[in-house]
mmCIF file of C-alpha atoms in Angstrom:
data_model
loop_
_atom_site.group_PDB
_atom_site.id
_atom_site.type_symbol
_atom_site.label_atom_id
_atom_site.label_comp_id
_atom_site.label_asym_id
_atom_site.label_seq_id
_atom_site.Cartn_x
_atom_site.Cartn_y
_atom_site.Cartn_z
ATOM 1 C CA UNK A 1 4.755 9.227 14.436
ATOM 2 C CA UNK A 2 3.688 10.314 11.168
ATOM 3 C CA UNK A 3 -0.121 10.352 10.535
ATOM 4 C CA UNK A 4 -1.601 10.891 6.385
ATOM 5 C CA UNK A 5 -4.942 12.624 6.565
ATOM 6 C CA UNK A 6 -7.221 12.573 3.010
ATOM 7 C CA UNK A 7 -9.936 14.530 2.495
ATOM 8 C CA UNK A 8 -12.499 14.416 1.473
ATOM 9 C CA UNK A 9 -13.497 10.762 1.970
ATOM 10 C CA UNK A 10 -15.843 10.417 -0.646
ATOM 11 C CA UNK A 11 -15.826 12.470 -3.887
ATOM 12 C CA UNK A 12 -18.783 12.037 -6.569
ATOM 13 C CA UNK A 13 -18.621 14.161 -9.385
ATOM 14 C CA UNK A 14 -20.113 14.358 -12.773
ATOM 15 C CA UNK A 15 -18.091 13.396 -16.414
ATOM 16 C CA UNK A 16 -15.561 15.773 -17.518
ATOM 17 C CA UNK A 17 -15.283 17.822 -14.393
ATOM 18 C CA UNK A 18 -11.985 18.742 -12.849
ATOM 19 C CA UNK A 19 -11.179 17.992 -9.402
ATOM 20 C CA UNK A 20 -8.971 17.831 -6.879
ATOM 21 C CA UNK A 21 -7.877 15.443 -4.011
ATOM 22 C CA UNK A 22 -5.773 16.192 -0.698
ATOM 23 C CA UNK A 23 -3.551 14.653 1.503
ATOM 24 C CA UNK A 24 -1.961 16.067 4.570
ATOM 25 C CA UNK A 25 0.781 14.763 6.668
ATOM 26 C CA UNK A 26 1.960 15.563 10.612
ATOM 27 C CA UNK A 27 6.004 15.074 10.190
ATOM 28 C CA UNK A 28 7.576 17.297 7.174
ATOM 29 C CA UNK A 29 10.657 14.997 7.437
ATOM 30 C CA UNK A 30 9.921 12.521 3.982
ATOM 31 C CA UNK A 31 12.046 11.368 1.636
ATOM 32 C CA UNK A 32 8.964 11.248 -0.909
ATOM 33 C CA UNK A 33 4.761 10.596 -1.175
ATOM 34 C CA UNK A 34 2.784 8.491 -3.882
ATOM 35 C CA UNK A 35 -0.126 8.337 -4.771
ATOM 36 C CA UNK A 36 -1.931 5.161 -5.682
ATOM 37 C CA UNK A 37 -5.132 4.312 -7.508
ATOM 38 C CA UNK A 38 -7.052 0.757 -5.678
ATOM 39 C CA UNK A 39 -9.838 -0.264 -7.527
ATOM 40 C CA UNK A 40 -12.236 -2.163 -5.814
ATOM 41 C CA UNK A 41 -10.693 -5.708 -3.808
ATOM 42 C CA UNK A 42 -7.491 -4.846 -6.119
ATOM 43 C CA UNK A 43 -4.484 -4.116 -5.416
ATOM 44 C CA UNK A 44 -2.186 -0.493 -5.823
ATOM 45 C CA UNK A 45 -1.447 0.625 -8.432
ATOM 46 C CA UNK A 46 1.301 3.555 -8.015
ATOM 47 C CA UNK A 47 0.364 6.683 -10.146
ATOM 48 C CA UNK A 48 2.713 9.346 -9.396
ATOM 49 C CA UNK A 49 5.579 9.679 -6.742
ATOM 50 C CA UNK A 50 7.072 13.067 -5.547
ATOM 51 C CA UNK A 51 10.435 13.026 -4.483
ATOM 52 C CA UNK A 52 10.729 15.562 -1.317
ATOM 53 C CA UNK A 53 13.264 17.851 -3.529
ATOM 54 C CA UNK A 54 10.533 18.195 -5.844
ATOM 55 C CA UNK A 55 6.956 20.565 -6.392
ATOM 56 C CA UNK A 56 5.263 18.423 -8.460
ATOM 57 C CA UNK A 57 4.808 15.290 -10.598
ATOM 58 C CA UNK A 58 2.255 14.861 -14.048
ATOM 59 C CA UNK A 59 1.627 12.052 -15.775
ATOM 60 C CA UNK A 60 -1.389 12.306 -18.640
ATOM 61 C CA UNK A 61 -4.323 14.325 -16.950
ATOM 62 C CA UNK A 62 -3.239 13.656 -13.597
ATOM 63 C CA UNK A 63 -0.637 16.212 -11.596
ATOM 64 C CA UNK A 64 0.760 15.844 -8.213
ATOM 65 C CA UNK A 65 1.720 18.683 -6.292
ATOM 66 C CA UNK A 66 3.731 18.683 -2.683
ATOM 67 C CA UNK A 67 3.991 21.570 -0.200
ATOM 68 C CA UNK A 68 6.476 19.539 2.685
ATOM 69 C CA UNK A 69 6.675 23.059 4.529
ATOM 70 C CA UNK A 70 2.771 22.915 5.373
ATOM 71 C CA UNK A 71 2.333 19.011 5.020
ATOM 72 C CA UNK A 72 0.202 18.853 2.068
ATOM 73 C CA UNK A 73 0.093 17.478 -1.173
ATOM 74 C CA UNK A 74 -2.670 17.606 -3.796
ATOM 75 C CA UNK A 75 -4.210 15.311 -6.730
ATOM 76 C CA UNK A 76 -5.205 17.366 -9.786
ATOM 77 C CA UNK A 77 -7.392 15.335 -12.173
ATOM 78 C CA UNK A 78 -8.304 16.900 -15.271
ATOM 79 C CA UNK A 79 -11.554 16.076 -17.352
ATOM 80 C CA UNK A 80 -12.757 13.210 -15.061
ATOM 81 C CA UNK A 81 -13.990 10.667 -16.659
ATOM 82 C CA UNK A 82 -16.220 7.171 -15.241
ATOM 83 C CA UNK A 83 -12.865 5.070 -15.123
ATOM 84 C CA UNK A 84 -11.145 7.458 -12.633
ATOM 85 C CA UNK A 85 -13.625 5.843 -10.384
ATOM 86 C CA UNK A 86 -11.721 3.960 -7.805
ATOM 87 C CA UNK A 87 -10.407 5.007 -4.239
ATOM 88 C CA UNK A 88 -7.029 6.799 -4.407
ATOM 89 C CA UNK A 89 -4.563 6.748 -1.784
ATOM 90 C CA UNK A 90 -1.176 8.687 -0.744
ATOM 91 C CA UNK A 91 1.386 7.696 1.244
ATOM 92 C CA UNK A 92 5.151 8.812 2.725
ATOM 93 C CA UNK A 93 8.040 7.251 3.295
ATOM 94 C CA UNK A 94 9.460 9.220 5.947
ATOM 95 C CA UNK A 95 12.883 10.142 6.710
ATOM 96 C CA UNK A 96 14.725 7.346 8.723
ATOM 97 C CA UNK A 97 11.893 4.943 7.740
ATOM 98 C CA UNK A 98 13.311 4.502 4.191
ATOM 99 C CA UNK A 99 10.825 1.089 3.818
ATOM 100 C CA UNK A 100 7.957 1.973 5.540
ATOM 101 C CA UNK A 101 4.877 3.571 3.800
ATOM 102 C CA UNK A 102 2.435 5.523 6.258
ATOM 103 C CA UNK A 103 -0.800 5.547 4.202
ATOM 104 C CA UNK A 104 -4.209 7.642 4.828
ATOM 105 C CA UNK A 105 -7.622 6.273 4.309
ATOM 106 C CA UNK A 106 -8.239 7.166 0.742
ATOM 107 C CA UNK A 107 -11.037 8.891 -1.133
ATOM 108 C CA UNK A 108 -13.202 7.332 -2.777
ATOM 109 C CA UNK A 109 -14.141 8.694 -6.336
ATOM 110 C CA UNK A 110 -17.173 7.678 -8.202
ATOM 111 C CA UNK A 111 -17.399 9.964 -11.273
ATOM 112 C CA UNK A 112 -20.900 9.886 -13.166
ATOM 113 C CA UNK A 113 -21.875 9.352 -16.807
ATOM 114 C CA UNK B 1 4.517 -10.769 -16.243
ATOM 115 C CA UNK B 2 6.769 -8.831 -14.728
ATOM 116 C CA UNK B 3 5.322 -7.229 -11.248
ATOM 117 C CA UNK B 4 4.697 -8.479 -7.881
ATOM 118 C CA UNK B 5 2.928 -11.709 -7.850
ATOM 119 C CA UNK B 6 0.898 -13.013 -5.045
ATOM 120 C CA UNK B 7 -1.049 -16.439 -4.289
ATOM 121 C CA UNK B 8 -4.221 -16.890 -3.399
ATOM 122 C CA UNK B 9 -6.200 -14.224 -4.517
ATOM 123 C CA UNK B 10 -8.982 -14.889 -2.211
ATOM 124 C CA UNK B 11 -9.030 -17.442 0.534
ATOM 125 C CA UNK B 12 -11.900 -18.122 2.529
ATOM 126 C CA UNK B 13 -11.614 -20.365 5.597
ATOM 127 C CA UNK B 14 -13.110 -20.996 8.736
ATOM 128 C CA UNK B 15 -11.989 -19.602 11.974
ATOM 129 C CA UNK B 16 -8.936 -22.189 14.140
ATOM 130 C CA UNK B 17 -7.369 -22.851 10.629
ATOM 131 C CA UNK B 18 -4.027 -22.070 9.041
ATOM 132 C CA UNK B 19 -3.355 -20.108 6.242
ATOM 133 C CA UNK B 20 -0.478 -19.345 4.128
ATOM 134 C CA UNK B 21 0.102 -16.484 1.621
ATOM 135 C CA UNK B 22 3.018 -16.602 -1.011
ATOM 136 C CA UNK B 23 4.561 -13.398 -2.537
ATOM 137 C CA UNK B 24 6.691 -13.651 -5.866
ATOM 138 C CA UNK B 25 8.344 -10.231 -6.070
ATOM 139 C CA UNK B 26 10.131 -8.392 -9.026
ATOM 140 C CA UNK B 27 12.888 -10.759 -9.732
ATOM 141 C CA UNK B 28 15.926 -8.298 -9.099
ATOM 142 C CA UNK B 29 14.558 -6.702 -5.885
ATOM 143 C CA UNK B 30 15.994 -7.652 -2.873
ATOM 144 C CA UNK B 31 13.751 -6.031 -0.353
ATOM 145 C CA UNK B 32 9.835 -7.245 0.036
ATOM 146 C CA UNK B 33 7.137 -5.642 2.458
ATOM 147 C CA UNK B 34 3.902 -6.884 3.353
ATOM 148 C CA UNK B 35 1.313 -4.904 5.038
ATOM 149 C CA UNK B 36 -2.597 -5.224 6.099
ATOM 150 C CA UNK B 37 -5.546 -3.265 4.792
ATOM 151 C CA UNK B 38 -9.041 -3.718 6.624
ATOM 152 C CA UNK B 39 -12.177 -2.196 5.103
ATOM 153 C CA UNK B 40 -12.187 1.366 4.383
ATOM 154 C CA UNK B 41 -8.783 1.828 6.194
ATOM 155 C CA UNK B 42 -5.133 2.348 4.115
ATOM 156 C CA UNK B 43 -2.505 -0.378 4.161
ATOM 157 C CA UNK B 44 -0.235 -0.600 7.382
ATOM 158 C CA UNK B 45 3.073 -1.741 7.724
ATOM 159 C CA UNK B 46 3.670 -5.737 8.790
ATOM 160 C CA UNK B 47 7.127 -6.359 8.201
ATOM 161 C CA UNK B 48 9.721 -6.199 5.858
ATOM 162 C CA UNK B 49 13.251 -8.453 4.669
ATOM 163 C CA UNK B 50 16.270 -7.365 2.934
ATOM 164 C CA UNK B 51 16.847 -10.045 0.572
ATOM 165 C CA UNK B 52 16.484 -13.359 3.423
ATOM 166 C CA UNK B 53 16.800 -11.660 6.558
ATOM 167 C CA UNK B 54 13.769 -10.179 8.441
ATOM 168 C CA UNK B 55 14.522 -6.588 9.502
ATOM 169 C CA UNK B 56 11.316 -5.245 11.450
ATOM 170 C CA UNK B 57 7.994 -6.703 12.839
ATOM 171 C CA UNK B 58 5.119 -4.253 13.561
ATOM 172 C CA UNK B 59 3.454 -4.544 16.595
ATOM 173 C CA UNK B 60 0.267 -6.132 14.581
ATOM 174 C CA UNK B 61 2.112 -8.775 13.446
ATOM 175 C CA UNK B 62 1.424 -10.999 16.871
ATOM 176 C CA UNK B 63 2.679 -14.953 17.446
ATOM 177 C CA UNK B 64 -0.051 -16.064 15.106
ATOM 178 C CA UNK B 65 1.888 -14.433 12.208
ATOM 179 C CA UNK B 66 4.969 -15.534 10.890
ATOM 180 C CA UNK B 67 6.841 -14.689 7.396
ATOM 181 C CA UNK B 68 9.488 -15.577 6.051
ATOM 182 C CA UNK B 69 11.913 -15.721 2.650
ATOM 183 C CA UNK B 70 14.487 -18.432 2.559
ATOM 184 C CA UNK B 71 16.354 -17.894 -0.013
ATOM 185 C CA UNK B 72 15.629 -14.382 -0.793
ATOM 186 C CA UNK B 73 13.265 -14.415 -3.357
ATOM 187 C CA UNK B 74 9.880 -15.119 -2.919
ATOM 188 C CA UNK B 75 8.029 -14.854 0.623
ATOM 189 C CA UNK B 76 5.576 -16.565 2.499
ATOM 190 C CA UNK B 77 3.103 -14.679 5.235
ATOM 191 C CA UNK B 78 0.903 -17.728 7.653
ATOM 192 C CA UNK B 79 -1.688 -17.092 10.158
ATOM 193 C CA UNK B 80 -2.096 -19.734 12.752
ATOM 194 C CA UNK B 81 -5.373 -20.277 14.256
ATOM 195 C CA UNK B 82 -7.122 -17.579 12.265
ATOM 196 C CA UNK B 83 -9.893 -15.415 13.862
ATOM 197 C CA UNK B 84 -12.285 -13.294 12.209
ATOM 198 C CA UNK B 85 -10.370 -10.247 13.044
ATOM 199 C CA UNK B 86 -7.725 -11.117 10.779
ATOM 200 C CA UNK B 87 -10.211 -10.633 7.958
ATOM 201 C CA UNK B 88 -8.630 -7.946 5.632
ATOM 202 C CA UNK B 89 -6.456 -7.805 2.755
ATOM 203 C CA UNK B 90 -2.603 -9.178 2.540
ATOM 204 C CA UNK B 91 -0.234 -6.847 0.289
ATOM 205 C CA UNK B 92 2.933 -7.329 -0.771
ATOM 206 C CA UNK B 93 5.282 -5.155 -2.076
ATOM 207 C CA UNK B 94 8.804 -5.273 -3.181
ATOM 208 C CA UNK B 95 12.020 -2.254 -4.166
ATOM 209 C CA UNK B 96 15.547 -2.421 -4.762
ATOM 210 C CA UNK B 97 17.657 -1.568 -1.612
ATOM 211 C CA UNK B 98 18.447 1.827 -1.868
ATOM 212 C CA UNK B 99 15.527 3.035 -4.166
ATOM 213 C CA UNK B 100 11.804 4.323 -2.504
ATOM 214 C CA UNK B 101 9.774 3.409 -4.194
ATOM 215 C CA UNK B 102 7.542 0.128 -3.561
ATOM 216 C CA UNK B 103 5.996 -1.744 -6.212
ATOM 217 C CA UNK B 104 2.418 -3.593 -5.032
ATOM 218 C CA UNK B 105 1.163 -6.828 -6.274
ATOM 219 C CA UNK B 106 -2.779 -7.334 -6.195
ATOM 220 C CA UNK B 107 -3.289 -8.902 -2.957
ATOM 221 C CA UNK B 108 -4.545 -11.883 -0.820
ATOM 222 C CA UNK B 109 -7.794 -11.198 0.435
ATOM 223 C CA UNK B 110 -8.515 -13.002 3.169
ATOM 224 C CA UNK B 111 -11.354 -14.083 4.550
ATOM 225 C CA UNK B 112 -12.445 -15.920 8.015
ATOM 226 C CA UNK B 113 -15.948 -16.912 8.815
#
């Protein structure tokens, strides 16, 4: 059974510093992992998916990286800024499961004026 | 609009009553997930169709739940004889069969007092 592990939980870090977020998963077998952005009592909003054939994703100043050999991926954001607050969340859809997301808890990121 | 639509946003209601959730997903996909997120916890997996029939039932979806999607477009997700443990969020999510990736509307947010 595949189990998403994100650490750290919480994340608060000043304006215009560069961080990053990780996610580790238990089975290697996935056909790809997302990442999502929830804002408070919102919904998902999808913000970069990583196909299992690929390293990495970027969109803007956010990059996506995926190691499947050692179960980890990583969430580079570049010069934070207050409306990256939010929790972010990643996810896998694993091989044979092609509908069903496993999800870890999130971090949440509160990034300071 | 073109995403994932889902109604109520919030419902609040008293514990013993019924409640019903409605998912509109994107109008050419013909699969549609819905999963439960509790505070501070990630999304899991409910159930899921392909177009009207209902392929898989998690184990937390007990004989209080029931979904369904007659005619293969939108969905609707009831809880019978709600309890305060069923207090959490309702997502839905739709894809094309065949692609992986999921598209999230904003949620129901449920509420039982």
């Amino acid at each position: 059974k595949q189990e998403v592990t994100q650490i750290p939980a919480a994340l608060s870090v000043p304006e215009g510093e560069n961080l990053v977020l990780n996610c580790s998963f238990t089975d290697s077998a996935i056909y790809n992992l997302q990442w999502f952005r929830q804002d408070p009592g919102k919904g998902l909003t999808s913000l970069l998916l990583i196909q299992s054939s690929q390293r990495e994703q970027t969109s803007g100043r956010l990059n996506a990286s995926l190691d499947k050999s050692s179960g980890r991926s990583t969430l580079y954001i570049a010069a934070s800024q207050p409306g990256d607050s939010a929790t972010y969340l990643c996810a896998t859809l694993s091989g044979g499961s092609n509908y069903k997301l496993t999800f870890g808890k999130g971090t949440l990121l509160t990034v300071n004026p | 609009d073109t995403g994932v639509s889902q109604d109520p946003r919030h419902k609040i209601t008293k514990r013993g009553q019924n409640v019903t959730f409605r998912c509109d997903p994107i109008s050419e996909h013909n699969r549609l997930y819905w999963y439960r997120q509790t505070l501070g916890q990630g999304p899991e997996f409910l159930t899921y169709f392909q177009n009207e029939a209902q392929l898989e039932k998690s184990r937390l979806l007990s004989d209080r739940f029931s979904a369904e999607r007659p005619k293969g477009s939108f969905s609707t997700l009831e809880i019978q004889r709600t309890e305060q443990g069923d207090s959490a969020m309702y997502l839905c999510a739709s894809s094309l069969k065949g692609a992986r990736e999921l598209f999230f509307g904003e949620g129901s947010r449920l509420t039982v007092l």
